[in-house]
PDB file of C-alpha atoms in Angstrom:
ATOM      1  CA  UNK A 352     127.413 167.753 143.454  1.00 92.00           C
ATOM      2  CA  UNK A 353     129.620 165.921 140.993  1.00 95.00           C
ATOM      3  CA  UNK A 354     131.987 163.081 141.700  1.00 96.00           C
ATOM      4  CA  UNK A 355     135.543 163.321 140.434  1.00 96.00           C
ATOM      5  CA  UNK A 356     137.965 160.421 140.397  1.00 96.00           C
ATOM      6  CA  UNK A 357     141.592 161.522 140.651  1.00 96.00           C
ATOM      7  CA  UNK A 358     144.561 159.385 139.758  1.00 96.00           C
ATOM      8  CA  UNK A 359     147.852 160.632 141.166  1.00 96.00           C
ATOM      9  CA  UNK A 360     151.391 159.414 140.493  1.00 97.00           C
ATOM     10  CA  UNK A 361     154.777 160.872 141.355  1.00 96.00           C
ATOM     11  CA  UNK A 362     158.101 160.277 143.015  1.00 96.00           C
ATOM     12  CA  UNK A 363     157.408 159.427 146.644  1.00 95.00           C
ATOM     13  CA  UNK A 364     158.124 162.093 149.237  1.00 94.00           C
ATOM     14  CA  UNK A 365     156.499 163.532 152.341  1.00 92.00           C
ATOM     15  CA  UNK A 366     153.602 165.941 151.853  1.00 93.00           C
ATOM     16  CA  UNK A 367     152.020 164.615 148.651  1.00 94.00           C
ATOM     17  CA  UNK A 368     148.707 163.608 150.233  1.00 95.00           C
ATOM     18  CA  UNK A 369     148.603 166.871 152.128  1.00 95.00           C
ATOM     19  CA  UNK A 370     149.124 168.872 148.910  1.00 95.00           C
ATOM     20  CA  UNK A 371     146.204 167.146 147.180  1.00 96.00           C
ATOM     21  CA  UNK A 372     143.987 167.348 150.287  1.00 96.00           C
ATOM     22  CA  UNK A 373     144.668 171.085 150.659  1.00 96.00           C
ATOM     23  CA  UNK A 374     143.587 171.755 147.063  1.00 97.00           C
ATOM     24  CA  UNK A 375     140.443 169.615 147.441  1.00 97.00           C
ATOM     25  CA  UNK A 376     139.517 171.406 150.676  1.00 96.00           C
ATOM     26  CA  UNK A 377     140.265 174.890 149.330  1.00 97.00           C
ATOM     27  CA  UNK A 378     137.798 174.253 146.499  1.00 97.00           C
ATOM     28  CA  UNK A 379     135.045 172.948 148.783  1.00 96.00           C
ATOM     29  CA  UNK A 380     135.562 169.326 147.819  1.00 96.00           C
ATOM     30  CA  UNK A 381     134.976 166.331 150.036  1.00 96.00           C
ATOM     31  CA  UNK A 382     137.606 163.531 150.002  1.00 96.00           C
ATOM     32  CA  UNK A 383     135.449 160.375 150.091  1.00 94.00           C
ATOM     33  CA  UNK A 384     137.284 157.175 149.130  1.00 92.00           C
ATOM     34  CA  UNK A 385     140.898 156.525 148.282  1.00 94.00           C
ATOM     35  CA  UNK A 386     143.589 153.927 147.806  1.00 93.00           C
ATOM     36  CA  UNK A 387     147.114 155.291 148.134  1.00 94.00           C
ATOM     37  CA  UNK A 388     150.448 153.493 148.220  1.00 94.00           C
ATOM     38  CA  UNK A 389     154.191 153.763 147.828  1.00 94.00           C
ATOM     39  CA  UNK A 390     155.228 151.318 145.115  1.00 93.00           C
ATOM     40  CA  UNK A 391     158.886 150.893 144.134  1.00 93.00           C
ATOM     41  CA  UNK A 392     159.748 154.450 145.163  1.00 94.00           C
ATOM     42  CA  UNK A 393     156.730 155.990 143.447  1.00 96.00           C
ATOM     43  CA  UNK A 394     153.619 157.326 145.129  1.00 96.00           C
ATOM     44  CA  UNK A 395     150.402 156.252 143.392  1.00 96.00           C
ATOM     45  CA  UNK A 396     146.775 156.570 144.243  1.00 95.00           C
ATOM     46  CA  UNK A 397     143.204 156.973 143.259  1.00 96.00           C
ATOM     47  CA  UNK A 398     140.861 159.331 145.104  1.00 96.00           C
ATOM     48  CA  UNK A 399     137.100 159.881 144.889  1.00 96.00           C
ATOM     49  CA  UNK A 400     136.110 163.480 145.579  1.00 97.00           C
ATOM     50  CA  UNK A 401     132.698 165.144 145.568  1.00 96.00           C
ATOM     51  CA  UNK A 402     132.466 168.849 144.803  1.00 97.00           C
ATOM     52  CA  UNK A 403     129.718 171.259 143.776  1.00 96.00           C
ATOM     53  CA  UNK A 404     129.326 171.407 140.007  1.00 96.00           C
ATOM     54  CA  UNK A 405     130.128 175.132 139.907  1.00 96.00           C
ATOM     55  CA  UNK A 406     133.523 174.554 141.595  1.00 97.00           C
ATOM     56  CA  UNK A 407     134.612 171.415 139.718  1.00 96.00           C
ATOM     57  CA  UNK A 408     136.455 173.212 136.901  1.00 96.00           C
ATOM     58  CA  UNK A 409     138.380 175.388 139.359  1.00 97.00           C
ATOM     59  CA  UNK A 410     139.370 172.266 141.304  1.00 97.00           C
ATOM     60  CA  UNK A 411     140.575 170.610 138.086  1.00 96.00           C
ATOM     61  CA  UNK A 412     142.698 173.664 137.216  1.00 95.00           C
ATOM     62  CA  UNK A 413     144.173 173.841 140.719  1.00 96.00           C
ATOM     63  CA  UNK A 414     145.165 170.159 140.589  1.00 96.00           C
ATOM     64  CA  UNK A 415     147.007 170.856 137.310  1.00 94.00           C
ATOM     65  CA  UNK A 416     149.264 173.099 139.414  1.00 94.00           C
ATOM     66  CA  UNK A 417     150.780 169.970 140.956  1.00 94.00           C
ATOM     67  CA  UNK A 418     152.457 169.109 137.638  1.00 92.00           C
ATOM     68  CA  UNK A 419     156.147 168.498 138.215  1.00 91.00           C
ATOM     69  CA  UNK A 420     155.402 167.070 141.648  1.00 92.00           C
ATOM     70  CA  UNK A 421     152.476 164.792 140.833  1.00 94.00           C
ATOM     71  CA  UNK A 422     150.822 163.746 137.607  1.00 95.00           C
ATOM     72  CA  UNK A 423     147.094 164.126 138.320  1.00 95.00           C
ATOM     73  CA  UNK A 424     144.366 162.931 135.980  1.00 95.00           C
ATOM     74  CA  UNK A 425     140.759 163.864 136.728  1.00 95.00           C
ATOM     75  CA  UNK A 426     137.805 161.784 135.534  1.00 95.00           C
ATOM     76  CA  UNK A 427     134.157 162.595 136.101  1.00 93.00           C
ATOM     77  CA  UNK A 428     132.414 159.790 137.965  1.00 88.00           C
ATOM     78  CA  UNK A 429     129.137 158.271 136.854  1.00 81.00           C
ATOM     79  CA  UNK A 430     126.026 158.482 139.019  1.00 63.00           C
ATOM     80  CA  UNK A 431     124.716 155.325 137.325  1.00 57.00           C
ATOM     81  CA  UNK A 432     127.697 153.318 138.601  1.00 55.00           C
ATOM     82  CA  UNK A 433     126.810 153.885 142.250  1.00 53.00           C
ATOM     83  CA  UNK A 434     123.085 153.389 141.687  1.00 51.00           C
ATOM     84  CA  UNK A 435     123.289 149.662 140.895  1.00 57.00           C
ATOM     85  CA  UNK A 436     125.025 147.856 143.732  1.00 55.00           C
ATOM     86  CA  UNK A 437     125.440 144.144 142.992  1.00 68.00           C
ATOM     87  CA  UNK A 438     126.025 141.540 145.666  1.00 82.00           C
ATOM     88  CA  UNK A 439     129.664 141.664 146.737  1.00 87.00           C
ATOM     89  CA  UNK A 440     131.909 138.833 147.862  1.00 89.00           C
ATOM     90  CA  UNK A 441     135.550 138.868 148.917  1.00 91.00           C
ATOM     91  CA  UNK A 442     138.200 136.534 147.529  1.00 90.00           C
ATOM     92  CA  UNK A 443     141.426 135.873 149.409  1.00 91.00           C
ATOM     93  CA  UNK A 444     144.208 134.454 147.241  1.00 90.00           C
ATOM     94  CA  UNK A 445     147.519 133.117 148.600  1.00 90.00           C
ATOM     95  CA  UNK A 446     150.243 131.155 146.845  1.00 88.00           C
ATOM     96  CA  UNK A 447     153.832 131.052 145.710  1.00 87.00           C
ATOM     97  CA  UNK A 448     154.454 134.093 143.546  1.00 89.00           C
ATOM     98  CA  UNK A 449     154.782 133.593 139.819  1.00 88.00           C
ATOM     99  CA  UNK A 450     153.823 135.559 136.703  1.00 90.00           C
ATOM    100  CA  UNK A 451     150.224 135.192 135.546  1.00 90.00           C
ATOM    101  CA  UNK A 452     148.249 134.801 138.779  1.00 91.00           C
ATOM    102  CA  UNK A 453     146.337 138.079 138.388  1.00 92.00           C
ATOM    103  CA  UNK A 454     145.786 137.406 134.676  1.00 92.00           C
ATOM    104  CA  UNK A 455     144.360 133.925 135.320  1.00 91.00           C
ATOM    105  CA  UNK A 456     142.041 134.995 138.140  1.00 91.00           C
ATOM    106  CA  UNK A 457     140.817 138.152 136.407  1.00 92.00           C
ATOM    107  CA  UNK A 458     140.167 136.204 133.181  1.00 92.00           C
ATOM    108  CA  UNK A 459     138.117 133.604 135.081  1.00 90.00           C
ATOM    109  CA  UNK A 460     136.077 136.346 136.760  1.00 91.00           C
ATOM    110  CA  UNK A 461     135.597 138.214 133.490  1.00 90.00           C
ATOM    111  CA  UNK A 462     134.441 135.033 131.721  1.00 89.00           C
ATOM    112  CA  UNK A 463     131.580 134.827 134.238  1.00 87.00           C
ATOM    113  CA  UNK A 464     130.711 138.528 133.957  1.00 86.00           C
ATOM    114  CA  UNK A 465     132.003 139.212 137.461  1.00 89.00           C
ATOM    115  CA  UNK A 466     133.320 142.728 138.041  1.00 88.00           C
ATOM    116  CA  UNK A 467     136.314 143.508 140.257  1.00 90.00           C
ATOM    117  CA  UNK A 468     135.283 146.332 142.582  1.00 90.00           C
ATOM    118  CA  UNK A 469     138.507 146.498 144.584  1.00 91.00           C
ATOM    119  CA  UNK A 470     141.768 144.584 144.509  1.00 91.00           C
ATOM    120  CA  UNK A 471     144.814 144.769 146.733  1.00 93.00           C
ATOM    121  CA  UNK A 472     147.862 142.612 146.056  1.00 93.00           C
ATOM    122  CA  UNK A 473     151.297 142.218 147.565  1.00 93.00           C
ATOM    123  CA  UNK A 474     154.287 139.945 147.484  1.00 92.00           C
ATOM    124  CA  UNK A 475     156.250 139.113 150.610  1.00 90.00           C
ATOM    125  CA  UNK A 476     159.168 136.892 151.488  1.00 88.00           C
ATOM    126  CA  UNK A 477     157.978 133.379 152.311  1.00 78.00           C
ATOM    127  CA  UNK A 478     159.366 132.924 155.834  1.00 76.00           C
ATOM    128  CA  UNK A 479     159.995 129.176 155.951  1.00 73.00           C
ATOM    129  CA  UNK A 480     160.174 128.063 152.330  1.00 68.00           C
ATOM    130  CA  UNK A 481     162.168 130.900 150.803  1.00 75.00           C
ATOM    131  CA  UNK A 482     161.012 132.588 147.620  1.00 83.00           C
ATOM    132  CA  UNK A 483     158.113 135.011 147.362  1.00 87.00           C
ATOM    133  CA  UNK A 484     154.505 134.667 148.481  1.00 90.00           C
ATOM    134  CA  UNK A 485     151.683 136.297 146.490  1.00 91.00           C
ATOM    135  CA  UNK A 486     148.628 137.547 148.387  1.00 92.00           C
ATOM    136  CA  UNK A 487     145.505 139.271 147.085  1.00 92.00           C
ATOM    137  CA  UNK A 488     142.219 140.457 148.523  1.00 93.00           C
ATOM    138  CA  UNK A 489     139.678 140.969 145.754  1.00 92.00           C
ATOM    139  CA  UNK A 490     136.166 142.328 146.223  1.00 92.00           C
ATOM    140  CA  UNK A 491     133.933 141.330 143.332  1.00 91.00           C
ATOM    141  CA  UNK A 492     130.409 142.321 142.372  1.00 88.00           C
ATOM    142  CA  UNK A 493     128.127 139.491 141.332  1.00 84.00           C
ATOM    143  CA  UNK A 494     125.600 140.359 138.651  1.00 78.00           C
ATOM    144  CA  UNK A 495     122.214 138.681 138.358  1.00 78.00           C
ATOM    145  CA  UNK A 496     122.561 135.173 136.994  1.00 81.00           C
ATOM    146  CA  UNK A 497     125.951 134.449 138.575  1.00 80.00           C
ATOM    147  CA  UNK A 498     125.575 131.848 141.286  1.00 80.00           C
ATOM    148  CA  UNK A 499     128.072 131.878 144.149  1.00 81.00           C
ATOM    149  CA  UNK A 500     128.364 128.068 144.060  1.00 81.00           C
ATOM    150  CA  UNK A 501     129.287 128.138 140.352  1.00 83.00           C
ATOM    151  CA  UNK A 502     131.869 130.842 140.985  1.00 83.00           C
ATOM    152  CA  UNK A 503     133.358 128.881 143.904  1.00 82.00           C
ATOM    153  CA  UNK A 504     133.591 125.734 141.760  1.00 84.00           C
ATOM    154  CA  UNK A 505     135.349 127.635 138.952  1.00 86.00           C
ATOM    155  CA  UNK A 506     137.778 129.292 141.362  1.00 86.00           C
ATOM    156  CA  UNK A 507     138.566 125.984 143.086  1.00 86.00           C
ATOM    157  CA  UNK A 508     139.344 124.429 139.683  1.00 87.00           C
ATOM    158  CA  UNK A 509     141.532 127.393 138.782  1.00 86.00           C
ATOM    159  CA  UNK A 510     143.259 127.434 142.190  1.00 84.00           C
ATOM    160  CA  UNK A 511     144.344 123.820 141.744  1.00 86.00           C
ATOM    161  CA  UNK A 512     145.600 124.590 138.244  1.00 85.00           C
ATOM    162  CA  UNK A 513     147.672 127.657 139.161  1.00 84.00           C
ATOM    163  CA  UNK A 514     148.618 126.341 142.621  1.00 84.00           C
ATOM    164  CA  UNK A 515     147.150 128.989 144.890  1.00 84.00           C
ATOM    165  CA  UNK A 516     144.584 128.900 147.687  1.00 85.00           C
ATOM    166  CA  UNK A 517     141.394 130.866 147.053  1.00 84.00           C
ATOM    167  CA  UNK A 518     138.799 131.407 149.770  1.00 82.00           C
ATOM    168  CA  UNK A 519     135.515 133.247 149.438  1.00 79.00           C
ATOM    169  CA  UNK A 520     133.530 135.188 152.032  1.00 80.00           C
ATOM    170  CA  UNK A 521     130.461 137.446 151.952  1.00 71.00           C
TER     171      UNK A 521
END
């Protein structure tokens, strides 16, 4: 089996997930993990699929048939990436929306060698105060040598500087 990572983007409309799922199934693939969303009228997603090595090329070619409806890019996953599972922690970030929040947090994590495994962000209307509220849930992988207490201290310093609340859970 090989792992393929698909990125898909196109104008949002009904049936896009079904079209990709039908092709994966027809070629004996298994849809494993995905993140899919409608963003500003566009459909975007990333999908992890496993398929037998002898059927992978046919699956790639079949996905190319979606051109015009969806732009699909296929990457071959790495077995080494799933073999080393670091300790994961979850960060919840909430604050008034402004440019630079993701840049500041990701730079602080990167400076400590912390890898972002999964990140989901959104902005919503702030009910009482007006304006926009920024929210993020970020799962990070801690490598050996990174202490949770040091990471918490750095994020608390950063949170005060950029005026957001950051909480950490295992």
